[in-house]
Coordinates of N, CA, C and O in Angstrom, one line a residue:
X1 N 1.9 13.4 -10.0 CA 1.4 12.2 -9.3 C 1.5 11.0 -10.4 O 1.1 11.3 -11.5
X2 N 1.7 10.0 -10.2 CA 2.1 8.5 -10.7 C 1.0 8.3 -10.8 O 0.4 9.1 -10.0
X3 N 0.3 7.5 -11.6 CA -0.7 6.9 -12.3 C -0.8 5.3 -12.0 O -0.7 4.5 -12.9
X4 N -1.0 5.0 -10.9 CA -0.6 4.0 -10.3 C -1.8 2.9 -10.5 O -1.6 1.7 -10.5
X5 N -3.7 3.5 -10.8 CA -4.5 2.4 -11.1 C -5.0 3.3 -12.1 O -5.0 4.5 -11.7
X6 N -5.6 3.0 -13.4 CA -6.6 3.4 -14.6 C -8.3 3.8 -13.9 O -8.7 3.4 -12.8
X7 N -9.0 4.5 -14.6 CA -10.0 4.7 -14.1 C -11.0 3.0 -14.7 O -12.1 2.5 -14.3
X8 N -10.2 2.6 -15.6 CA -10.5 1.1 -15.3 C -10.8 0.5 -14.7 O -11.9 0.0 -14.6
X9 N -9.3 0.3 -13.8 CA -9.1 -0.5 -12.7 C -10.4 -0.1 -11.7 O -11.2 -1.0 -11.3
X10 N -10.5 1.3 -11.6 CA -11.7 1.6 -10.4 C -12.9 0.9 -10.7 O -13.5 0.2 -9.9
X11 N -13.4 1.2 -12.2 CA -14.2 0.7 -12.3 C -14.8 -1.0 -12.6 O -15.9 -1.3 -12.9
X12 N -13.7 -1.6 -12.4 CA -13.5 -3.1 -12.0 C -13.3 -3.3 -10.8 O -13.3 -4.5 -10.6
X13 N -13.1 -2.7 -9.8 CA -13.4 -2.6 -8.6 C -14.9 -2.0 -8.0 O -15.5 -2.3 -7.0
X14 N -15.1 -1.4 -8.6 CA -16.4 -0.8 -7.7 C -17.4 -1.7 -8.2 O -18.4 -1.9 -7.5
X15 N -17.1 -2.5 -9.8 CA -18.4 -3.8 -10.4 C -17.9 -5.1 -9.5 O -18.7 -6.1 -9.5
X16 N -16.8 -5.1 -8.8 CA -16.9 -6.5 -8.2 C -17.4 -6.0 -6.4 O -18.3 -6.4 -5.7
X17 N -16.6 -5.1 -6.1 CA -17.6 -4.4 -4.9 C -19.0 -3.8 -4.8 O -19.6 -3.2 -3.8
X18 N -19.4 -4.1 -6.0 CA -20.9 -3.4 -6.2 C -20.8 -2.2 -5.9 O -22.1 -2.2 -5.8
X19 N -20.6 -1.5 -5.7 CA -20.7 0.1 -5.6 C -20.6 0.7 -7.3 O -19.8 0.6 -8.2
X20 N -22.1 1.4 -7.0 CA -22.6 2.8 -8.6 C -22.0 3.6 -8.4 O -22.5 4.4 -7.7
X21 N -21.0 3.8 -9.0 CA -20.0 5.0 -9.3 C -20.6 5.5 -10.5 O -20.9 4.9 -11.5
X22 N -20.8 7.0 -10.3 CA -21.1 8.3 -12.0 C -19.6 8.4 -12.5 O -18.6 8.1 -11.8
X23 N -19.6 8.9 -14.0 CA -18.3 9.1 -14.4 C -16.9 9.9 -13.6 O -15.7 9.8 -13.6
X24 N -18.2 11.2 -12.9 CA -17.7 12.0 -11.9 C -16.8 11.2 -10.9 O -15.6 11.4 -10.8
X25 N -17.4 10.3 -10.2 CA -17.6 10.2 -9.1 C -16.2 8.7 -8.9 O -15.9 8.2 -7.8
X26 N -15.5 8.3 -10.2 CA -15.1 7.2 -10.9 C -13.7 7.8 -11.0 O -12.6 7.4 -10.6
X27 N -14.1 9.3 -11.7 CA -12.4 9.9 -12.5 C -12.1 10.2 -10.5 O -10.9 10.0 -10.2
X28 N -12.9 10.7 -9.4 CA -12.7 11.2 -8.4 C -12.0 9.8 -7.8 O -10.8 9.7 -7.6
X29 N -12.6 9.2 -7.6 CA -11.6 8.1 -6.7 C -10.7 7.5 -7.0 O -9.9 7.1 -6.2
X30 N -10.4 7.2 -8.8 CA -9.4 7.3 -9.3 C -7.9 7.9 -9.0 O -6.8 7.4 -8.8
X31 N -8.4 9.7 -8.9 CA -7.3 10.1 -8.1 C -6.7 10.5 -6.9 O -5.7 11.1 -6.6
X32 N -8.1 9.9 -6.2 CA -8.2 9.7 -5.0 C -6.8 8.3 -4.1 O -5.8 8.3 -3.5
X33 N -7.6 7.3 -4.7 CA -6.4 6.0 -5.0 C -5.4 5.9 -5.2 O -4.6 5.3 -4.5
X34 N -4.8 6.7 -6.5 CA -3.4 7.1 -6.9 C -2.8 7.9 -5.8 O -1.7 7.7 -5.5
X35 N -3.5 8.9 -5.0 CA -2.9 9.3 -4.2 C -2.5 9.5 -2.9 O -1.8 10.4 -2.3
X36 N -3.2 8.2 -2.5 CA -3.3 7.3 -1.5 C -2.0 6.3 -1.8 O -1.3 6.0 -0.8
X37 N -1.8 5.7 -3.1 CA -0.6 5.0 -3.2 C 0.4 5.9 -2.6 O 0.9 5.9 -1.5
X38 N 0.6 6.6 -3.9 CA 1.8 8.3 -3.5 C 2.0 8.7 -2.1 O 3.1 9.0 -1.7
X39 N 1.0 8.6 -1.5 CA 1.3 8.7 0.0 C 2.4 7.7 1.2 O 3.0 7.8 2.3
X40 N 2.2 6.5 -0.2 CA 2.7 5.3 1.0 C 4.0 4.9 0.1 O 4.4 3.8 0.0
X41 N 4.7 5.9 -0.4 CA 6.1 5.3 -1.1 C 7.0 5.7 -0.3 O 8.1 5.1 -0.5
X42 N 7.0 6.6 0.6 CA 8.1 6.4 2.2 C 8.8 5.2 2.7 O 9.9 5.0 3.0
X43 N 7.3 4.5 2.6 CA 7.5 3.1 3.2 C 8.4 2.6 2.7 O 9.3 2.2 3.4
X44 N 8.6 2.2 1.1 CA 9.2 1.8 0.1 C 10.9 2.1 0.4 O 11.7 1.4 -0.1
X45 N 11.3 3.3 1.2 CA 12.7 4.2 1.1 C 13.3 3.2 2.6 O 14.6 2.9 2.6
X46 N 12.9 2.9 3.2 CA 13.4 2.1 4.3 C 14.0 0.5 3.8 O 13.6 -0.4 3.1
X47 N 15.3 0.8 4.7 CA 16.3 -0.3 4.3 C 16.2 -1.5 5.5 O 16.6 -1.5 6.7
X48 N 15.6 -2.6 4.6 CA 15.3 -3.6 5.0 C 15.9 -4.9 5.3 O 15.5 -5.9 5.9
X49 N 17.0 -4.8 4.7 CA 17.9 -5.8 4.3 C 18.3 -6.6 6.2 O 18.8 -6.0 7.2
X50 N 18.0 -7.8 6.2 CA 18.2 -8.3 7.9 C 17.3 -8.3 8.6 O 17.4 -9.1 9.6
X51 N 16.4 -7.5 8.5 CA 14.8 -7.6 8.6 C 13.7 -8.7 9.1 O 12.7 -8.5 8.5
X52 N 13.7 -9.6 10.0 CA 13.2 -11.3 9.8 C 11.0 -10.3 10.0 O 10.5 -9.4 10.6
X53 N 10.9 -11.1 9.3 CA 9.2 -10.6 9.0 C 8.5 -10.9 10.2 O 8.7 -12.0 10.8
X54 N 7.6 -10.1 10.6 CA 6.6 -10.3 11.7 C 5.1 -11.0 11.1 O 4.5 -10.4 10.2
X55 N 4.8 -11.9 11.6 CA 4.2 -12.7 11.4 C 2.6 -11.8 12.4 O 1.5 -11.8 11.8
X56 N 2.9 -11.4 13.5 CA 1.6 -11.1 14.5 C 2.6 -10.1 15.2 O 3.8 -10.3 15.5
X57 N 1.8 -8.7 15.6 CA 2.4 -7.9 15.6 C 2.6 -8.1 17.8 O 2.9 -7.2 18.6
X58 N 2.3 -9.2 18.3 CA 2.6 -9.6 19.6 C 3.5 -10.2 19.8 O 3.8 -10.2 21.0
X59 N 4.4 -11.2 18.9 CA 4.9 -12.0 18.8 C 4.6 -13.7 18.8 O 4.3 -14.4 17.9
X60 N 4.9 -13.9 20.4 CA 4.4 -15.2 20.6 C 2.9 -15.5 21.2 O 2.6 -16.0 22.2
X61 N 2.2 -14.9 20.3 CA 0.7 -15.1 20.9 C 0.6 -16.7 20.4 O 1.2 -17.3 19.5
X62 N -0.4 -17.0 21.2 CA -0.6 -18.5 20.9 C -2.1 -18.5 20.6 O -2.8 -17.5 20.7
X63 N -2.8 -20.1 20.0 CA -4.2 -19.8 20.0 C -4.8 -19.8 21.7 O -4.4 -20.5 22.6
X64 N -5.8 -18.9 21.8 CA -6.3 -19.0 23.1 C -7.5 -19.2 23.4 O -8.2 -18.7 24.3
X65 N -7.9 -20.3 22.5 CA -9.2 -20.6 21.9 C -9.3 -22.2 23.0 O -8.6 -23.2 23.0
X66 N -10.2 -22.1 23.6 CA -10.4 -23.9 24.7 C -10.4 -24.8 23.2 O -10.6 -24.5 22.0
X67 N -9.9 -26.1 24.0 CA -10.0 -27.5 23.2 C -11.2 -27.5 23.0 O -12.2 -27.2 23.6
X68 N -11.1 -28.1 21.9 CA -12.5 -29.0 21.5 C -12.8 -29.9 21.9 O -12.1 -31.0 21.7
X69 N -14.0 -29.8 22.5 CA -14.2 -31.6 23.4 C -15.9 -31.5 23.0 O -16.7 -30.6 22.9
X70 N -15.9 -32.9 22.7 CA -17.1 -33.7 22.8 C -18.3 -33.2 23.9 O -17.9 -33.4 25.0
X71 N -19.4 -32.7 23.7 CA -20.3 -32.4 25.3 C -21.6 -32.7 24.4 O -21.9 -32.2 23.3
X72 N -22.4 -33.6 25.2 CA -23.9 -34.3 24.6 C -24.6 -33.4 24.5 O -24.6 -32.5 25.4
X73 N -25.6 -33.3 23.4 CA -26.4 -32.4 22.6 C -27.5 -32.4 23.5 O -27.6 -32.7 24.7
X74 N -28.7 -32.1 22.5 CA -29.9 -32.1 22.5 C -30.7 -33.1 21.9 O -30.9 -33.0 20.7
X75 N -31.2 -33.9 22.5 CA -32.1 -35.2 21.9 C -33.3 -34.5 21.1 O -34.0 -33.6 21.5
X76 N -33.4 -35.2 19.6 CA -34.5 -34.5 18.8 C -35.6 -33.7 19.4 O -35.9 -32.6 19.2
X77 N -36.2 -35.1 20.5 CA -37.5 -34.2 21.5 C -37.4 -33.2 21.8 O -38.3 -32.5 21.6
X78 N -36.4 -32.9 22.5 CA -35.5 -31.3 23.6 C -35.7 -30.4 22.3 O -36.3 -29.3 22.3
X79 N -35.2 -30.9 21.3 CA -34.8 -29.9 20.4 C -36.2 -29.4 20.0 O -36.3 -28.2 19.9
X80 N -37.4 -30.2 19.7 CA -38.6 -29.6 19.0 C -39.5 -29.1 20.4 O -40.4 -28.3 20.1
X81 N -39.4 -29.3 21.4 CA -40.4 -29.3 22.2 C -41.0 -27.7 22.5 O -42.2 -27.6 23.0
X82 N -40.0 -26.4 22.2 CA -41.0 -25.2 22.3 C -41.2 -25.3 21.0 O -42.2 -24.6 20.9
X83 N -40.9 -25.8 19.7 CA -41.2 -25.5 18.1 C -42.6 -25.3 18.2 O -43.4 -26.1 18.8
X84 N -43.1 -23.8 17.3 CA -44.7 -23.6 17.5 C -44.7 -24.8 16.8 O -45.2 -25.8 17.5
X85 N -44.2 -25.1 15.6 CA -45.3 -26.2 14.8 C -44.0 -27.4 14.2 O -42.9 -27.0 13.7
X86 N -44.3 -28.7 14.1 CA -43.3 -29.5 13.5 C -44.2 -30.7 12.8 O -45.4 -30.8 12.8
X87 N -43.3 -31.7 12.4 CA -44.2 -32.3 11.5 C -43.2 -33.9 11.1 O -42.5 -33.9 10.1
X88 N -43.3 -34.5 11.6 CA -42.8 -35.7 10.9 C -41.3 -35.6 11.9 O -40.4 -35.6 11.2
X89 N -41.0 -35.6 13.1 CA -39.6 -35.3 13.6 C -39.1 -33.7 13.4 O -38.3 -33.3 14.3
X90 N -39.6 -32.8 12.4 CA -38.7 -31.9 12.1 C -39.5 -30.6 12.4 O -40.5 -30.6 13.0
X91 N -39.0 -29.5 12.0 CA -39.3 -28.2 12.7 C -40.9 -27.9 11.0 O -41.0 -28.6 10.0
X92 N -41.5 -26.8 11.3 CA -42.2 -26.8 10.1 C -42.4 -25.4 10.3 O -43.1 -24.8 11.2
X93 N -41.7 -24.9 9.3 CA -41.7 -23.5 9.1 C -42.5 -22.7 7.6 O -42.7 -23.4 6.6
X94 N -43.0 -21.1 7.6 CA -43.9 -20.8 6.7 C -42.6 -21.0 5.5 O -41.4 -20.8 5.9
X95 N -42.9 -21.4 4.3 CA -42.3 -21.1 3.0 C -42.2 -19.4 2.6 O -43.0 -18.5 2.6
X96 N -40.9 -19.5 2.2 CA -40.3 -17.6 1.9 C -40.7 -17.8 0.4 O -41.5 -17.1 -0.2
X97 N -39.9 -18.8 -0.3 CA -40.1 -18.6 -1.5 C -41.4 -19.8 -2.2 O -42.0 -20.7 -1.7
X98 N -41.2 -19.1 -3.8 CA -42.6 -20.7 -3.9 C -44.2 -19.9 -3.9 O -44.3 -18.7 -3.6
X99 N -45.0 -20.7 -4.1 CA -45.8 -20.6 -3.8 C -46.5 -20.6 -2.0 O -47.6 -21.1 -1.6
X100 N -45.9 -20.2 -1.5 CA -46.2 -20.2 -0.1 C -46.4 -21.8 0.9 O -46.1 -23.0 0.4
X101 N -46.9 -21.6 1.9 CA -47.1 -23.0 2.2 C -46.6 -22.8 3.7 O -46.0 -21.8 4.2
X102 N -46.8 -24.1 4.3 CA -45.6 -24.5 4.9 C -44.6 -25.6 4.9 O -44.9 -26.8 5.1
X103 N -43.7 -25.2 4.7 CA -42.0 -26.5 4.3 C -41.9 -27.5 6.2 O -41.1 -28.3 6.4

């Protein structure tokens, strides 16, 4: 089997994915990885030459997403009117961080 990432590399991947890898558990996906590459060098043997690349595997999908149009909101009042509690125009909620309160 090809040596295709370092137990390095794994472990620069599992510190930017956060995941606690043991040394065990590090050398294991390591050659786990490598041979998950090894698995996909088939692909590599196919002659591609004339090939035009697929972009979306549907073709001519289009967006199918509605226009964006302008449609009138909620007037401040509407907006606070079930608010248990507000204060000056605005919503008044308990403080998470801080010394408590309410913001």
């Amino acid at each position: 089997m090809t040596q295709h990432l370092t137990e390095r590399d794994v472990r620069g991947i599992a510190e930017y994915t956060r995941i606690g890898l043991t040394d065990d558990e590090v050398a294991q996906m390591t050659a786990d990885l490598n041979a998950i590459v090894d698995s996909l060098k088939p692909i590599t043997e196919y002659d591609l030459e004339g090939v035009e690349p697929t972009f979306h595997p549907i073709g001519s999908l289009s967006n199918v997403m509605r226009e964006d149009a302008e449609r009138p909101g909620f007037s401040q009042e509407e907006a606070l009117e079930n608010a248990p509690r507000q204060q000056d125009g605005s919503f008044l909620i308990p403080s998470i961080l801080g010394d408590g309160g309410d913001r």
